[in-house]
PDB file of C-alpha atoms in Angstrom:
ATOM      1  CA  ASP A  27     -10.129  -8.882  24.233  1.00 56.00           C
ATOM      2  CA  GLY A  28     -10.640  -9.815  21.301  1.00 56.00           C
ATOM      3  CA  ALA A  29     -12.662 -13.167  18.597  1.00 56.00           C
ATOM      4  CA  ASP A  30     -11.589 -16.666  20.337  1.00 65.00           C
ATOM      5  CA  GLY A  31      -9.291 -15.236  23.650  1.00 78.00           C
ATOM      6  CA  TYR A  32      -7.106 -13.860  21.628  1.00 87.00           C
ATOM      7  CA  ALA A  33      -6.154 -10.245  22.373  1.00 88.00           C
ATOM      8  CA  GLU A  34      -7.207  -7.535  19.589  1.00 88.00           C
ATOM      9  CA  TRP A  35      -3.165  -7.040  19.355  1.00 90.00           C
ATOM     10  CA  ALA A  36      -2.329 -11.026  19.050  1.00 90.00           C
ATOM     11  CA  GLN A  37      -4.852 -10.915  16.135  1.00 92.00           C
ATOM     12  CA  ILE A  38      -3.057  -7.955  14.633  1.00 92.00           C
ATOM     13  CA  ALA A  39       0.834  -9.820  15.162  1.00 92.00           C
ATOM     14  CA  LEU A  40      -0.282 -12.492  13.877  1.00 94.00           C
ATOM     15  CA  ILE A  41      -1.177 -11.205  10.581  1.00 93.00           C
ATOM     16  CA  LEU A  42       1.107  -9.417   9.557  1.00 93.00           C
ATOM     17  CA  PHE A  43       3.561 -11.751  10.888  1.00 94.00           C
ATOM     18  CA  ARG A  44       1.755 -14.425   8.087  1.00 92.00           C
ATOM     19  CA  VAL A  45       2.731 -10.899   5.446  1.00 89.00           C
ATOM     20  CA  LYS A  46       6.847 -11.471   6.960  1.00 89.00           C
ATOM     21  CA  LEU A  47       6.702 -14.962   5.983  1.00 90.00           C
ATOM     22  CA  GLU A  48       4.875 -15.361   3.158  1.00 87.00           C
ATOM     23  CA  LYS A  49       3.297 -18.820   3.831  1.00 89.00           C
ATOM     24  CA  SER A  50       0.469 -20.028   3.388  1.00 89.00           C
ATOM     25  CA  LEU A  51      -2.801 -19.860   6.404  1.00 92.00           C
ATOM     26  CA  ARG A  52      -1.644 -23.142   7.059  1.00 94.00           C
ATOM     27  CA  GLU A  53       2.082 -22.814   7.098  1.00 95.00           C
ATOM     28  CA  THR A  54       1.772 -20.146   9.350  1.00 94.00           C
ATOM     29  CA  GLU A  55      -0.071 -22.225  12.004  1.00 95.00           C
ATOM     30  CA  ASP A  56       2.827 -25.705  11.223  1.00 95.00           C
ATOM     31  CA  TYR A  57       5.417 -22.507  11.685  1.00 95.00           C
ATOM     32  CA  LEU A  58       4.265 -21.864  14.961  1.00 94.00           C
ATOM     33  CA  ASP A  59       3.705 -25.082  16.471  1.00 94.00           C
ATOM     34  CA  GLU A  60       7.615 -25.519  15.832  1.00 94.00           C
ATOM     35  CA  MET A  61       8.256 -22.677  17.441  1.00 92.00           C
ATOM     36  CA  PRO A  62       7.833 -22.145  21.107  1.00 91.00           C
ATOM     37  CA  GLY A  63      10.426 -18.505  21.136  1.00 93.00           C
ATOM     38  CA  ILE A  64       8.045 -16.908  18.693  1.00 92.00           C
ATOM     39  CA  LEU A  65       4.189 -18.207  20.441  1.00 92.00           C
ATOM     40  CA  ALA A  66       6.336 -16.386  23.956  1.00 92.00           C
ATOM     41  CA  VAL A  67       6.859 -13.402  21.831  1.00 91.00           C
ATOM     42  CA  PHE A  68       3.467 -13.456  21.120  1.00 89.00           C
ATOM     43  CA  ASP A  69       2.487 -14.292  24.409  1.00 88.00           C
ATOM     44  CA  LEU A  70       1.182 -17.710  23.709  1.00 90.00           C
ATOM     45  CA  ASP A  71       0.232 -21.664  24.307  1.00 89.00           C
ATOM     46  CA  ALA A  72      -0.550 -22.955  21.743  1.00 90.00           C
ATOM     47  CA  PRO A  73      -0.718 -21.449  17.751  1.00 92.00           C
ATOM     48  CA  PRO A  74      -3.966 -20.057  16.718  1.00 92.00           C
ATOM     49  CA  HIS A  75      -6.014 -22.858  14.292  1.00 93.00           C
ATOM     50  CA  TYR A  76      -5.603 -21.847   9.924  1.00 93.00           C
ATOM     51  CA  SER A  77      -9.249 -21.260   9.999  1.00 93.00           C
ATOM     52  CA  SER A  78      -8.800 -18.401  12.710  1.00 92.00           C
ATOM     53  CA  LEU A  79      -6.404 -16.907  10.886  1.00 92.00           C
ATOM     54  CA  CYS A  80      -8.444 -16.324   7.956  1.00 91.00           C
ATOM     55  CA  ARG A  81     -11.261 -14.910   9.334  1.00 91.00           C
ATOM     56  CA  TRP A  82      -9.113 -12.875  10.605  1.00 91.00           C
ATOM     57  CA  GLU A  83      -7.771 -11.254   8.247  1.00 90.00           C
ATOM     58  CA  GLN A  84     -11.099 -10.663   6.355  1.00 88.00           C
ATOM     59  CA  GLU A  85     -12.855  -9.557   9.540  1.00 87.00           C
ATOM     60  CA  TYR A  86     -10.294  -6.195   9.990  1.00 87.00           C
ATOM     61  CA  ARG A  87     -11.056  -3.875   7.346  1.00 87.00           C
ATOM     62  CA  MET A  88      -9.925  -1.093   5.120  1.00 90.00           C
ATOM     63  CA  ARG A  89     -11.261   1.568   7.438  1.00 91.00           C
ATOM     64  CA  GLU A  90      -8.407  -0.280  11.104  1.00 92.00           C
ATOM     65  CA  LEU A  91      -5.968  -0.824   8.349  1.00 94.00           C
ATOM     66  CA  ARG A  92      -5.349   2.262   6.653  1.00 94.00           C
ATOM     67  CA  ARG A  93      -5.299   4.111  10.477  1.00 94.00           C
ATOM     68  CA  LEU A  94      -3.173   1.023  10.807  1.00 95.00           C
ATOM     69  CA  LEU A  95      -0.558   1.714   7.927  1.00 96.00           C
ATOM     70  CA  ARG A  96      -0.376   5.577   9.164  1.00 96.00           C
ATOM     71  CA  ALA A  97      -0.055   5.164  12.688  1.00 96.00           C
ATOM     72  CA  SER A  98       3.474   2.717  10.527  1.00 96.00           C
ATOM     73  CA  ALA A  99       4.566   5.441   8.378  1.00 96.00           C
ATOM     74  CA  GLU A 100       4.896   8.382  11.750  1.00 96.00           C
ATOM     75  CA  GLN A 101       7.120   5.497  13.244  1.00 95.00           C
ATOM     76  CA  ALA A 102       9.444   4.800  10.953  1.00 95.00           C
ATOM     77  CA  GLY A 103       9.386   8.496  10.619  1.00 94.00           C
ATOM     78  CA  TRP A 104       8.118  10.387   8.006  1.00 95.00           C
ATOM     79  CA  SER A 105       8.888  14.045   7.760  1.00 93.00           C
ATOM     80  CA  GLY A 106       6.476  15.056   5.126  1.00 93.00           C
ATOM     81  CA  GLU A 107       8.502  15.434   1.756  1.00 93.00           C
ATOM     82  CA  ALA A 108       6.099  12.395  -0.525  1.00 94.00           C
ATOM     83  CA  ALA A 109       5.789  11.319  -3.060  1.00 93.00           C
ATOM     84  CA  ILE A 110       3.191   9.690  -5.621  1.00 93.00           C
ATOM     85  CA  ASP A 111       3.206   6.750  -7.748  1.00 91.00           C
ATOM     86  CA  ALA A 112       2.475   4.295  -9.265  1.00 90.00           C
ATOM     87  CA  SER A 113       2.302   0.633  -9.431  1.00 87.00           C
ATOM     88  CA  GLY A 114       1.341  -3.592 -10.190  1.00 82.00           C
ATOM     89  CA  PHE A 115       0.576  -6.622  -8.333  1.00 79.00           C
ATOM     90  CA  GLN A 116      -0.181  -9.835 -10.600  1.00 72.00           C
ATOM     91  CA  ARG A 117      -3.901 -11.393  -9.919  1.00 66.00           C
ATOM     92  CA  ASP A 118      -2.309 -14.655 -11.126  1.00 58.00           C
ATOM     93  CA  GLN A 119      -4.377 -16.570  -8.479  1.00 52.00           C
ATOM     94  CA  THR A 120      -7.911 -15.178  -9.235  1.00 49.00           C
ATOM     95  CA  SER A 121      -9.383 -18.338 -10.874  1.00 50.00           C
ATOM     96  CA  TYR A 122     -10.701 -18.017 -13.312  1.00 53.00           C
ATOM     97  CA  HIS A 123     -14.433 -18.661 -12.787  1.00 54.00           C
ATOM     98  CA  TYR A 124     -14.468 -16.601 -10.405  1.00 54.00           C
ATOM     99  CA  ARG A 125     -12.748 -13.560 -12.594  1.00 55.00           C
ATOM    100  CA  ASP A 126     -16.292 -14.702 -14.899  1.00 58.00           C
ATOM    101  CA  ARG A 127     -18.029 -13.791 -11.728  1.00 57.00           C
ATOM    102  CA  ALA A 128     -16.731 -10.813 -11.120  1.00 52.00           C
ATOM    103  CA  ASN A 129     -16.730  -9.795 -13.786  1.00 52.00           C
ATOM    104  CA  TYR A 130     -13.473  -8.414 -14.063  1.00 51.00           C
ATOM    105  CA  SER A 131     -10.536  -9.311 -16.300  1.00 48.00           C
ATOM    106  CA  PHE A 132      -7.512  -6.922 -16.006  1.00 54.00           C
ATOM    107  CA  GLN A 133      -4.647  -9.200 -15.101  1.00 65.00           C
ATOM    108  CA  SER A 134      -3.535  -6.085 -12.023  1.00 72.00           C
ATOM    109  CA  MET A 135      -3.608  -4.706  -9.753  1.00 80.00           C
ATOM    110  CA  LYS A 136      -2.576  -0.977  -9.737  1.00 86.00           C
ATOM    111  CA  THR A 137      -1.319   0.243  -6.944  1.00 90.00           C
ATOM    112  CA  THR A 138      -0.625   3.456  -6.007  1.00 94.00           C
ATOM    113  CA  ILE A 139       1.193   5.292  -2.684  1.00 94.00           C
ATOM    114  CA  LEU A 140       2.491   8.493  -1.472  1.00 95.00           C
ATOM    115  CA  ILE A 141       6.001   6.846  -0.533  1.00 94.00           C
ATOM    116  CA  ASP A 142       8.116   9.448   2.214  1.00 94.00           C
ATOM    117  CA  VAL A 143      11.356  10.630   0.520  1.00 91.00           C
ATOM    118  CA  HIS A 144      13.411  10.155   3.352  1.00 90.00           C
ATOM    119  CA  SER A 145      12.432   7.595   5.846  1.00 92.00           C
ATOM    120  CA  LEU A 146      10.471   6.063   2.757  1.00 92.00           C
ATOM    121  CA  ALA A 147       7.820   4.801   5.039  1.00 95.00           C
ATOM    122  CA  ILE A 148       4.050   4.382   3.323  1.00 96.00           C
ATOM    123  CA  LYS A 149       1.535   6.595   4.175  1.00 95.00           C
ATOM    124  CA  ASP A 150      -1.656   6.022   2.015  1.00 96.00           C
ATOM    125  CA  VAL A 151      -1.953   3.655  -0.480  1.00 95.00           C
ATOM    126  CA  HIS A 152      -5.108   3.557  -3.451  1.00 94.00           C
ATOM    127  CA  PHE A 153      -5.921   0.459  -5.140  1.00 90.00           C
ATOM    128  CA  THR A 154      -7.849   0.060  -8.842  1.00 87.00           C
ATOM    129  CA  THR A 155      -9.236  -2.815 -11.331  1.00 78.00           C
ATOM    130  CA  GLN A 156     -10.277  -0.077 -13.285  1.00 79.00           C
ATOM    131  CA  LYS A 157      -8.716   2.350 -15.800  1.00 79.00           C
ATOM    132  CA  ALA A 158      -8.320   5.300 -13.152  1.00 84.00           C
ATOM    133  CA  TRP A 159      -6.328   8.019 -14.955  1.00 90.00           C
ATOM    134  CA  ASP A 160      -4.109   9.188 -11.938  1.00 93.00           C
ATOM    135  CA  GLY A 161      -4.150  12.873 -11.919  1.00 94.00           C
ATOM    136  CA  HIS A 162      -7.486  11.502 -10.358  1.00 95.00           C
ATOM    137  CA  ILE A 163      -6.348   9.144  -7.771  1.00 95.00           C
ATOM    138  CA  GLY A 164      -3.360  12.090  -6.932  1.00 95.00           C
ATOM    139  CA  MET A 165      -6.129  14.567  -5.616  1.00 97.00           C
ATOM    140  CA  GLU A 166      -8.129  11.840  -3.692  1.00 96.00           C
ATOM    141  CA  VAL A 167      -4.677  10.588  -1.681  1.00 96.00           C
ATOM    142  CA  PHE A 168      -4.001  14.552  -2.046  1.00 97.00           C
ATOM    143  CA  ARG A 169      -6.604  15.502  -0.124  1.00 96.00           C
ATOM    144  CA  ARG A 170      -6.199  12.188   2.268  1.00 95.00           C
ATOM    145  CA  ASN A 171      -2.927  13.536   3.974  1.00 95.00           C
ATOM    146  CA  ALA A 172      -2.896  17.301   2.827  1.00 95.00           C
ATOM    147  CA  GLU A 173      -2.361  18.298   6.462  1.00 94.00           C
ATOM    148  CA  ASP A 174       0.843  15.919   6.263  1.00 94.00           C
ATOM    149  CA  LEU A 175       2.972  16.927   3.303  1.00 95.00           C
ATOM    150  CA  ARG A 176       4.746  20.123   2.477  1.00 95.00           C
ATOM    151  CA  VAL A 177       6.201  18.477  -1.004  1.00 93.00           C
ATOM    152  CA  MET A 178       3.872  16.092  -2.967  1.00 94.00           C
ATOM    153  CA  SER A 179       5.738  14.720  -5.537  1.00 91.00           C
ATOM    154  CA  ALA A 180       4.641  13.194  -8.831  1.00 91.00           C
ATOM    155  CA  ASP A 181       5.650  12.910 -13.112  1.00 89.00           C
ATOM    156  CA  ALA A 182       4.034  14.137 -15.774  1.00 89.00           C
ATOM    157  CA  ASN A 183       1.044  11.394 -15.562  1.00 91.00           C
ATOM    158  CA  TYR A 184      -0.026  13.021 -12.408  1.00 93.00           C
ATOM    159  CA  SER A 185       0.011  16.454 -14.934  1.00 91.00           C
ATOM    160  CA  TRP A 186      -3.241  18.110 -13.440  1.00 93.00           C
ATOM    161  CA  SER A 187      -3.965  22.271 -12.991  1.00 92.00           C
ATOM    162  CA  ASP A 188      -6.677  21.220 -11.102  1.00 96.00           C
ATOM    163  CA  LEU A 189      -4.037  18.798  -8.583  1.00 96.00           C
ATOM    164  CA  ARG A 190      -1.370  21.934  -8.712  1.00 94.00           C
ATOM    165  CA  GLU A 191      -3.954  24.655  -7.050  1.00 95.00           C
ATOM    166  CA  GLU A 192      -5.360  22.042  -4.440  1.00 96.00           C
ATOM    167  CA  CYS A 193      -1.763  21.316  -3.373  1.00 95.00           C
ATOM    168  CA  ARG A 194      -1.147  25.161  -3.671  1.00 95.00           C
ATOM    169  CA  SER A 195      -4.193  25.794  -1.408  1.00 96.00           C
ATOM    170  CA  GLU A 196      -2.895  23.972   1.365  1.00 96.00           C
ATOM    171  CA  SER A 197      -0.040  25.253   1.550  1.00 95.00           C
ATOM    172  CA  THR A 198       1.957  21.896  -0.492  1.00 96.00           C
ATOM    173  CA  ARG A 199       4.475  22.963  -2.822  1.00 93.00           C
ATOM    174  CA  PRO A 200       3.756  20.194  -5.844  1.00 92.00           C
ATOM    175  CA  LEU A 201       6.790  18.971  -7.211  1.00 90.00           C
ATOM    176  CA  ILE A 202       4.657  17.476 -10.238  1.00 90.00           C
ATOM    177  CA  LYS A 203       6.245  17.634 -13.533  1.00 86.00           C
ATOM    178  CA  HIS A 204       4.173  19.379 -16.425  1.00 83.00           C
ATOM    179  CA  ARG A 205       4.055  17.378 -20.033  1.00 80.00           C
ATOM    180  CA  GLU A 206       6.361  19.006 -22.553  1.00 74.00           C
ATOM    181  CA  GLN A 207       3.954  20.540 -24.430  1.00 73.00           C
ATOM    182  CA  THR A 208       5.583  24.193 -24.979  1.00 79.00           C
ATOM    183  CA  PRO A 209       7.866  25.764 -24.231  1.00 76.00           C
ATOM    184  CA  LEU A 210       6.944  27.845 -20.716  1.00 73.00           C
ATOM    185  CA  GLN A 211       6.231  23.988 -19.376  1.00 76.00           C
ATOM    186  CA  LYS A 212       9.738  22.767 -20.279  1.00 75.00           C
ATOM    187  CA  ALA A 213      11.260  25.813 -18.011  1.00 75.00           C
ATOM    188  CA  HIS A 214       8.682  24.745 -15.352  1.00 70.00           C
ATOM    189  CA  ASN A 215      10.245  21.789 -15.292  1.00 68.00           C
ATOM    190  CA  ALA A 216      14.012  22.252 -15.947  1.00 70.00           C
ATOM    191  CA  ARG A 217      13.572  25.040 -12.542  1.00 71.00           C
ATOM    192  CA  MET A 218      12.307  21.536 -10.608  1.00 72.00           C
ATOM    193  CA  ASN A 219      14.490  19.012 -11.560  1.00 63.00           C
ATOM    194  CA  GLU A 220      17.009  20.087  -8.824  1.00 65.00           C
ATOM    195  CA  ASP A 221      14.308  19.365  -5.240  1.00 65.00           C
ATOM    196  CA  TYR A 222      12.553  16.511  -8.159  1.00 64.00           C
ATOM    197  CA  ASN A 223      15.182  14.032  -8.073  1.00 64.00           C
ATOM    198  CA  GLN A 224      14.536  12.278  -5.143  1.00 67.00           C
ATOM    199  CA  ARG A 225      10.676  10.704  -6.561  1.00 68.00           C
ATOM    200  CA  TRP A 226      12.659   7.500  -7.704  1.00 71.00           C
ATOM    201  CA  MET A 227      12.506   6.909  -4.175  1.00 73.00           C
ATOM    202  CA  SER A 228       9.401   5.539  -4.841  1.00 74.00           C
ATOM    203  CA  GLU A 229      10.447   2.954  -7.589  1.00 79.00           C
ATOM    204  CA  THR A 230      12.725   1.974  -4.230  1.00 80.00           C
ATOM    205  CA  GLY A 231       9.882   1.254  -1.765  1.00 81.00           C
ATOM    206  CA  PHE A 232       8.314  -0.325  -4.528  1.00 82.00           C
ATOM    207  CA  SER A 233      10.760  -2.594  -5.399  1.00 82.00           C
ATOM    208  CA  GLN A 234      11.190  -3.431  -2.128  1.00 82.00           C
ATOM    209  CA  LEU A 235       7.699  -4.161  -1.511  1.00 79.00           C
ATOM    210  CA  LYS A 236       7.553  -6.820  -4.470  1.00 77.00           C
ATOM    211  CA  GLU A 237      10.925  -8.527  -3.246  1.00 72.00           C
ATOM    212  CA  ASP A 238      10.844 -12.586  -2.938  1.00 49.00           C
ATOM    213  CA  ASP A 239       8.355 -12.829  -5.162  1.00 48.00           C
ATOM    214  CA  GLY A 240       5.951 -10.588  -3.588  1.00 56.00           C
ATOM    215  CA  GLU A 241       5.017  -8.636  -6.590  1.00 59.00           C
ATOM    216  CA  LYS A 242       2.065 -11.717  -6.689  1.00 67.00           C
ATOM    217  CA  LEU A 243      -0.707 -11.765  -4.207  1.00 74.00           C
ATOM    218  CA  ARG A 244      -2.514 -14.639  -2.703  1.00 73.00           C
ATOM    219  CA  SER A 245      -6.030 -13.506  -1.753  1.00 76.00           C
ATOM    220  CA  ARG A 246      -8.404 -14.669  -4.920  1.00 72.00           C
ATOM    221  CA  SER A 247     -11.512 -11.709  -4.282  1.00 76.00           C
ATOM    222  CA  TRP A 248     -10.484  -8.259  -5.383  1.00 75.00           C
ATOM    223  CA  HIS A 249     -10.892  -6.889  -1.804  1.00 80.00           C
ATOM    224  CA  GLY A 250      -9.081  -9.442  -0.143  1.00 83.00           C
ATOM    225  CA  GLN A 251      -5.820  -8.491  -2.248  1.00 85.00           C
ATOM    226  CA  PHE A 252      -6.166  -4.670  -1.183  1.00 88.00           C
ATOM    227  CA  ARG A 253      -5.958  -5.488   2.474  1.00 91.00           C
ATOM    228  CA  GLU A 254      -3.551  -8.350   1.257  1.00 89.00           C
ATOM    229  CA  LEU A 255      -1.514  -5.269   0.023  1.00 90.00           C
ATOM    230  CA  THR A 256      -2.064  -3.127   2.534  1.00 94.00           C
ATOM    231  CA  ARG A 257      -0.392  -5.093   5.370  1.00 93.00           C
ATOM    232  CA  LYS A 258       2.340  -5.733   3.219  1.00 91.00           C
ATOM    233  CA  CYS A 259       3.333  -1.749   2.616  1.00 94.00           C
ATOM    234  CA  ILE A 260       2.323  -1.810   6.836  1.00 95.00           C
ATOM    235  CA  MET A 261       5.633  -4.858   7.167  1.00 93.00           C
ATOM    236  CA  HIS A 262       7.443  -2.429   4.669  1.00 93.00           C
ATOM    237  CA  ASN A 263       6.563   0.666   7.115  1.00 95.00           C
ATOM    238  CA  LEU A 264       7.624  -1.867  10.327  1.00 94.00           C
ATOM    239  CA  THR A 265      10.434  -2.698   8.561  1.00 92.00           C
ATOM    240  CA  GLN A 266      11.803   0.263   8.047  1.00 93.00           C
ATOM    241  CA  ALA A 267      11.124   1.586  11.068  1.00 94.00           C
ATOM    242  CA  ALA A 268      13.708  -1.466  13.164  1.00 91.00           C
ATOM    243  CA  SER A 269      16.050  -0.530  10.640  1.00 84.00           C
TER     244      SER A 269
END
C-alpha cells in the first residue's frame, strides 16, 4: 500500500502514464475522470487529485527511477551491445527568477544515454547543467554498467585512453573513435568502421524521446528535470517492449 490509499504500483503506473499523455497535472486528472475504462486498468474507481500526482512525482527519487529504468531496459531486450551519446533538452519552462536564485544559466539540459543498438533500450542516463567533458561522463556511465556491457560504441568526443583501458579491463570491447591526429589513429578508425556503424542508433533513440515536442521540459527545478527525463526514458523502454 502507498500514500492516499493508492498502491505503489498504481502510483508508478499513473506518473508514467502522464508521460505518455504529455498533459499537465490538472489535465491528467480531468482526462482520467472522463475515461472510466482506463481507470479500470489501474483498478481505480476515481482518479487521484492532481496534487497527489505532483507529490508522487517528487517522492520517487532518482535511485528508484534508475532501478525502474534498468528493469524496463531488460524487458525491452538488452543485448549488451550499446552506444553512448549526448544531446540537449530545452529548459524553456524554467523561470528567469528561479535561474537567478539557483545560480545557473544554461538553457539546455545535457543528457547522455546508454542505449542498446539492437532494441533501442535505454539502460542508463546521465544529466548535467554544467560544462562537463564527455570522456569523464562516459567513464561514470560505463562503471555503473560494466558487468552488462560486451561492446560500447562512442564518437571521438569520448576518445580517452583511460576509458578504453577501463573497458578492456572489464572485458568490454571499446568501439570509441580516435581523434584523427596521426596516421595510426586514422588506421584504428578505419579498422572499426564496419562494427561502429550501428552507433547512429543512439540518435534514433534521442529522436524518439523528443517526438511530439518532447524536447521541452515542464519541471522548473534541475532535480525535477532529472526525474522527468528519466521517466521519459522508462516510458520509451516500455513502448519498445510493447512494440
